[in-house]
Coordinates of C-alpha atoms and ligand atoms in Angstrom, one line a residue:
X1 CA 16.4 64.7 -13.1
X2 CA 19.0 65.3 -10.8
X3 CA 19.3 65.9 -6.7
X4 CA 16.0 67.9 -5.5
X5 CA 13.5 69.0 -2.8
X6 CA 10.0 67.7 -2.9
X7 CA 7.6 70.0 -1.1
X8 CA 4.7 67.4 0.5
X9 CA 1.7 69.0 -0.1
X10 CA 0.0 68.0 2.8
X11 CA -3.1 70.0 2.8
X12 CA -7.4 68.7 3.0
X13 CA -8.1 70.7 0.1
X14 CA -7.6 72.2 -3.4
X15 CA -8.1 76.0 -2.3
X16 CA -5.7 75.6 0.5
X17 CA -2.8 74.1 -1.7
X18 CA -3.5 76.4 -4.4
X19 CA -3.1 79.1 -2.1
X20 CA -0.1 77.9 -1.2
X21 CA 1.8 77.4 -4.4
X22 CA 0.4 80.8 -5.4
X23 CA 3.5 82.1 -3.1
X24 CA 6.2 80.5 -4.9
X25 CA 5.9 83.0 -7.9
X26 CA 9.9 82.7 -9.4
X27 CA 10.4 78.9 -9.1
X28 CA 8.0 75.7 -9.4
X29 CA 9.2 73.7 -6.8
X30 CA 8.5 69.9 -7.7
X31 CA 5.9 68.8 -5.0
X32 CA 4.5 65.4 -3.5
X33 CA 0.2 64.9 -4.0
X34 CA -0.5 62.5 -1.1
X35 CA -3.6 60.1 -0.8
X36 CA -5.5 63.1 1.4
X37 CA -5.1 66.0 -1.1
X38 CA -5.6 63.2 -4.0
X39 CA -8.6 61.9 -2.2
X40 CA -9.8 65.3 -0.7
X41 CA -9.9 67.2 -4.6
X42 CA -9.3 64.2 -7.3
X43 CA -7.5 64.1 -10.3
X44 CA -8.4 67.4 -11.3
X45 CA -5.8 68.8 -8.5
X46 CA -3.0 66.5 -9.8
X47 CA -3.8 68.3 -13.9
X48 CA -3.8 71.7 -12.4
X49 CA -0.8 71.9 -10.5
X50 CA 1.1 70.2 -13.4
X51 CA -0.5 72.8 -15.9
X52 CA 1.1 75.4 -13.2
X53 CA 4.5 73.9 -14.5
X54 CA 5.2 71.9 -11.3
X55 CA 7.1 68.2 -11.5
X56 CA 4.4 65.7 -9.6
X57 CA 5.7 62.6 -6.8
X58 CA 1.9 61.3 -6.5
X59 CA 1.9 59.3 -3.5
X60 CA -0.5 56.8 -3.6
X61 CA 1.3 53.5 -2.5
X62 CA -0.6 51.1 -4.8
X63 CA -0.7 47.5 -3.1
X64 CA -3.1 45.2 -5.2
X65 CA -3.3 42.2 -7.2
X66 CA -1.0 43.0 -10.4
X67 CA -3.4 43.3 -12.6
X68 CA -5.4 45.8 -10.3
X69 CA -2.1 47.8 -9.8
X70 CA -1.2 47.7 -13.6
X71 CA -4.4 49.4 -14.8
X72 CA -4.5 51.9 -12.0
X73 CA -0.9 53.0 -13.3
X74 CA -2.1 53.3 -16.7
X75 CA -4.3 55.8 -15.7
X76 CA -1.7 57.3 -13.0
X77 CA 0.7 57.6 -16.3
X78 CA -2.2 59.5 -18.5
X79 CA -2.1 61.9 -15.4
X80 CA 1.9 63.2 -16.6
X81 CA 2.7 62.6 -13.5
X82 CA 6.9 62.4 -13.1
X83 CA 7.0 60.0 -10.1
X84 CA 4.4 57.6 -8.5
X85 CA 5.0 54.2 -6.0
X86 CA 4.0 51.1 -4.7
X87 CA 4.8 49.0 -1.5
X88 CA 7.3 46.4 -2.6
X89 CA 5.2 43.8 -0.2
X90 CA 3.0 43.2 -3.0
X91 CA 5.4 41.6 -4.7
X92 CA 7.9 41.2 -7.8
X93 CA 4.8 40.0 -10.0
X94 CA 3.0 43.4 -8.9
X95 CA 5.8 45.3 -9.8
X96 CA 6.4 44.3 -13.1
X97 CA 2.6 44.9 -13.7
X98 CA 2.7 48.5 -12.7
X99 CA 5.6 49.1 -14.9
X100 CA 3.5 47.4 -17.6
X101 CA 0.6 49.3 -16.9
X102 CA 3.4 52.8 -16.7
X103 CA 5.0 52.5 -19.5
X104 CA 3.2 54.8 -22.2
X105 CA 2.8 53.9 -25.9
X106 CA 5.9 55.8 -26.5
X107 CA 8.2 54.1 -24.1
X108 CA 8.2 56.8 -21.7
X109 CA 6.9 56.4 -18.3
X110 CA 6.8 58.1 -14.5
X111 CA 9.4 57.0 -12.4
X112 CA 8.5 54.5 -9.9
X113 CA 9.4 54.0 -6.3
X114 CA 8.4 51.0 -3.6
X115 CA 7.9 51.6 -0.2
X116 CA 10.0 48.8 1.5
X117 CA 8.8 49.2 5.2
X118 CA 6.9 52.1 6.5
X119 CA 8.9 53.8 8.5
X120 CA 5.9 53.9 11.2
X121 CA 7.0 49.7 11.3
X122 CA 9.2 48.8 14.0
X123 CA 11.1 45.5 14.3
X124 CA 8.7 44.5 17.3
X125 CA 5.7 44.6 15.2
X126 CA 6.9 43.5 12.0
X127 CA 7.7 40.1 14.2
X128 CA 5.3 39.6 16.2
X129 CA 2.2 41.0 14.0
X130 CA 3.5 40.3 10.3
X131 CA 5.4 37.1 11.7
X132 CA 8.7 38.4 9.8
X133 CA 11.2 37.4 11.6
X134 CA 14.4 39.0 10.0
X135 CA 16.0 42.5 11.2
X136 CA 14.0 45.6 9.8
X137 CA 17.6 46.4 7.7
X138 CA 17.4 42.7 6.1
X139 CA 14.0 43.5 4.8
X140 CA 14.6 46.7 3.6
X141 CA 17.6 45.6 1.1
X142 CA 15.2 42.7 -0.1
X143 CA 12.8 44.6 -0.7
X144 CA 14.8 47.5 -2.3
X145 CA 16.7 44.4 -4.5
X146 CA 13.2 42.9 -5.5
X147 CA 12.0 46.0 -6.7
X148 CA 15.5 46.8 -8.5
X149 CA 15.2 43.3 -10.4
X150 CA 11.1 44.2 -11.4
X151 CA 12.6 47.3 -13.3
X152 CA 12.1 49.9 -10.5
X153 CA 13.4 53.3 -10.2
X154 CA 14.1 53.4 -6.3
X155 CA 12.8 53.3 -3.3
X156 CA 11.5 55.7 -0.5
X157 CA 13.0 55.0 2.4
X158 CA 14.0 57.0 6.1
X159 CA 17.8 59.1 5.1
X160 CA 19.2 56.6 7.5
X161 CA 18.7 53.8 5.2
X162 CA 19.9 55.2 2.0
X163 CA 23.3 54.8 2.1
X164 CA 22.7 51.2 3.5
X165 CA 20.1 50.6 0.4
X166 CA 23.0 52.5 -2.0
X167 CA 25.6 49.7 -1.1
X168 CA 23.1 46.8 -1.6
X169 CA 21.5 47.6 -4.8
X170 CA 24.0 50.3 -6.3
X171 CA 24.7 54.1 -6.4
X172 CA 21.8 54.6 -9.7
X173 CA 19.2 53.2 -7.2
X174 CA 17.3 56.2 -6.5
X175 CA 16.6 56.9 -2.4
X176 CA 13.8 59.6 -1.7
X177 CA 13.8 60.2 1.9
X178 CA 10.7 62.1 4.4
X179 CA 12.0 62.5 7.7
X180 CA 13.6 65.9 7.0
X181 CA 14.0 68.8 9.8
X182 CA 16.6 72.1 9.7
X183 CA 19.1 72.0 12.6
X184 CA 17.1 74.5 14.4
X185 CA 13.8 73.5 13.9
X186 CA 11.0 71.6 15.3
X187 CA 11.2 67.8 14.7
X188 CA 6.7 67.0 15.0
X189 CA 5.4 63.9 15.2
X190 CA 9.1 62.4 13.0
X191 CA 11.3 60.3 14.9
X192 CA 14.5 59.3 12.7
X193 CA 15.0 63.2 11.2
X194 CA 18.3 64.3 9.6
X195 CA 18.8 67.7 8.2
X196 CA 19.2 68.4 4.7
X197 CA 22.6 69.1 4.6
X198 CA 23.3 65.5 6.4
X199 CA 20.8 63.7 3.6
X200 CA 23.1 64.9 0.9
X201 CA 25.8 63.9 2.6
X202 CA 24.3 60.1 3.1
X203 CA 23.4 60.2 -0.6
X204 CA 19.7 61.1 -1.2
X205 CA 18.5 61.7 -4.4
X206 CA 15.3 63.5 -3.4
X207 CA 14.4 64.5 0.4
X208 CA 10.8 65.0 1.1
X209 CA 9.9 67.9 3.1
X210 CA 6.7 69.2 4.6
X211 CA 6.0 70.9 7.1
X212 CA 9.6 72.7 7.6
X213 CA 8.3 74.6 4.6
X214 CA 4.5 74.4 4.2
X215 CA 4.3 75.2 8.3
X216 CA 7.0 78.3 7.9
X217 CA 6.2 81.7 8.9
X218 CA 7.8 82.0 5.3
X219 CA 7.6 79.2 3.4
X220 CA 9.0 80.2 0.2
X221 CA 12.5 81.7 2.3
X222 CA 12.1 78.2 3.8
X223 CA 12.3 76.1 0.6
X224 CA 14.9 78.3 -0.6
X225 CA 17.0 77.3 2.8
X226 CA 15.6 73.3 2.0
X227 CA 17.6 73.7 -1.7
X228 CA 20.8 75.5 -0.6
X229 CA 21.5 73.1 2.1
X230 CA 20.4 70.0 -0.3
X231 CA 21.0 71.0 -3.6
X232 CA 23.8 73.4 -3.1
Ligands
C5P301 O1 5.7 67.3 7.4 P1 6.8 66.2 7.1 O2 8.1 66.8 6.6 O3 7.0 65.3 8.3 O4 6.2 65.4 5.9 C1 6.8 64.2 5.4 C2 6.0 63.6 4.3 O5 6.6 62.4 3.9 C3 4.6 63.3 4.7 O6 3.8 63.5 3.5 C4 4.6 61.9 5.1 O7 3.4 61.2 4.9 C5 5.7 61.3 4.2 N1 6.3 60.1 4.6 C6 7.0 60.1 5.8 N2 7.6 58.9 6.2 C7 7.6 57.8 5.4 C8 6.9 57.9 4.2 C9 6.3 59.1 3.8 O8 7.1 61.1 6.5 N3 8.2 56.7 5.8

């Protein structure tokens, strides 16, 4: 898979997001399932919009013992889902047990993805509530490197950090990045935002976008702007 735009499908409930993809009718954008739309309408929502020919990032940052998280991902894998992650705070053990529990009987498997630190984390509270005391840059590339040596695909991380986490832990080390906003347009409730153009520049694999498209008085024209700038 090479450089794309992942539509976050942020919506409360099947009909909504249904309706939704119904108005992308010449391509199948690949989209993101996040823990309200997976929580809201199930498994069933993550078969149909794969049957509708669309790729699948199913967010669902796993965080468990490794033995929880590798049976959860064997079921995650019998979804066909193409990407799927975990936070990386739960370890290199956990890790290698969700690639275990991934990997199907034919050797294939969903790429994976750790979350290093959200980027709702700051410095402050990572000290003082987490008791980590090392800059919020430090942790990120440790955690990016742990999950490179459990067999990890990448990380998801804010465009800022990519190019940072590229350096460390090499140029194949896949970097999805949310945080995405057009020149012109609103930036919401996001604080570190870069446009698309700029997160191609950095070196992101995949960005993440939401409402830019999903909130667009034309979301489909807005999607197609996402990909030009991005993709080229
Ligand atoms: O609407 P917006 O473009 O802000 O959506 C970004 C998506 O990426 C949301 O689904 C949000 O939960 C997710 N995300 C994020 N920042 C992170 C991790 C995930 O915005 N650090």
């Amino acid at each position: 898979m090479g450089r794309d735009v992942i539509i976050a499908c942020d919506f409360s409930g099947k009909q909504e997001c249904l309706e939704f993809l119904d108005k992308f009718t010449g391509v199948k954008p690949f989209v993101k399932i996040g823990m309200e739309l997976f929580y809201a309408a199930g498994p069933e929502i993550v078969r149909e919009i794969k049957a509708r020919g669309h790729k699948i990032f199913l967010d669902l940052k796993l965080h468990d013992i490794p033995n929880t998280v590798m049976k959860a991902m064997k079921v995650l894998a019998g979804l066909d889902v193409d990407m799927c992650n975990l936070h990386a705070a739960g370890t290199k053990a956990m890790m290698e047990g969700a690639i275990k529990g991934l990997t199907r009987e034919d050797g294939t498997r969903p790429l994976l993805l750790a979350v290093t630190q959200l980027t709702s984390t700051s410095e402050d509270r990572m000290r003082e509530e987490l008791l980590i005391d090392h800059p919020i840059d430090e942790v990120v590339i440790k955690y990016a490197s742990n999950a490179k040596e459990a067999g990890l695909d990448g990380v998801v991380c804010s465009p800022l950090e990519a190019g940072k986490v590229k350096a460390a832990v090499g140029k194949e080390f896949l970097t999805v990045t949310p945080g995405v906003r057009f020149a012109d347009g609103d930036i919401g409730d996001q604080v570190r935002v870069t446009t698309p153009e700029k997160a191609k520049e950095i070196g992101s694999d995949y960005i993440v976008v939401g409402r830019p498209v999903t909130a667009a008085a034309d979301p489909v024209a807005a999607y197609e702007r996402c990909v030009k700038e991005f993709v080229g």
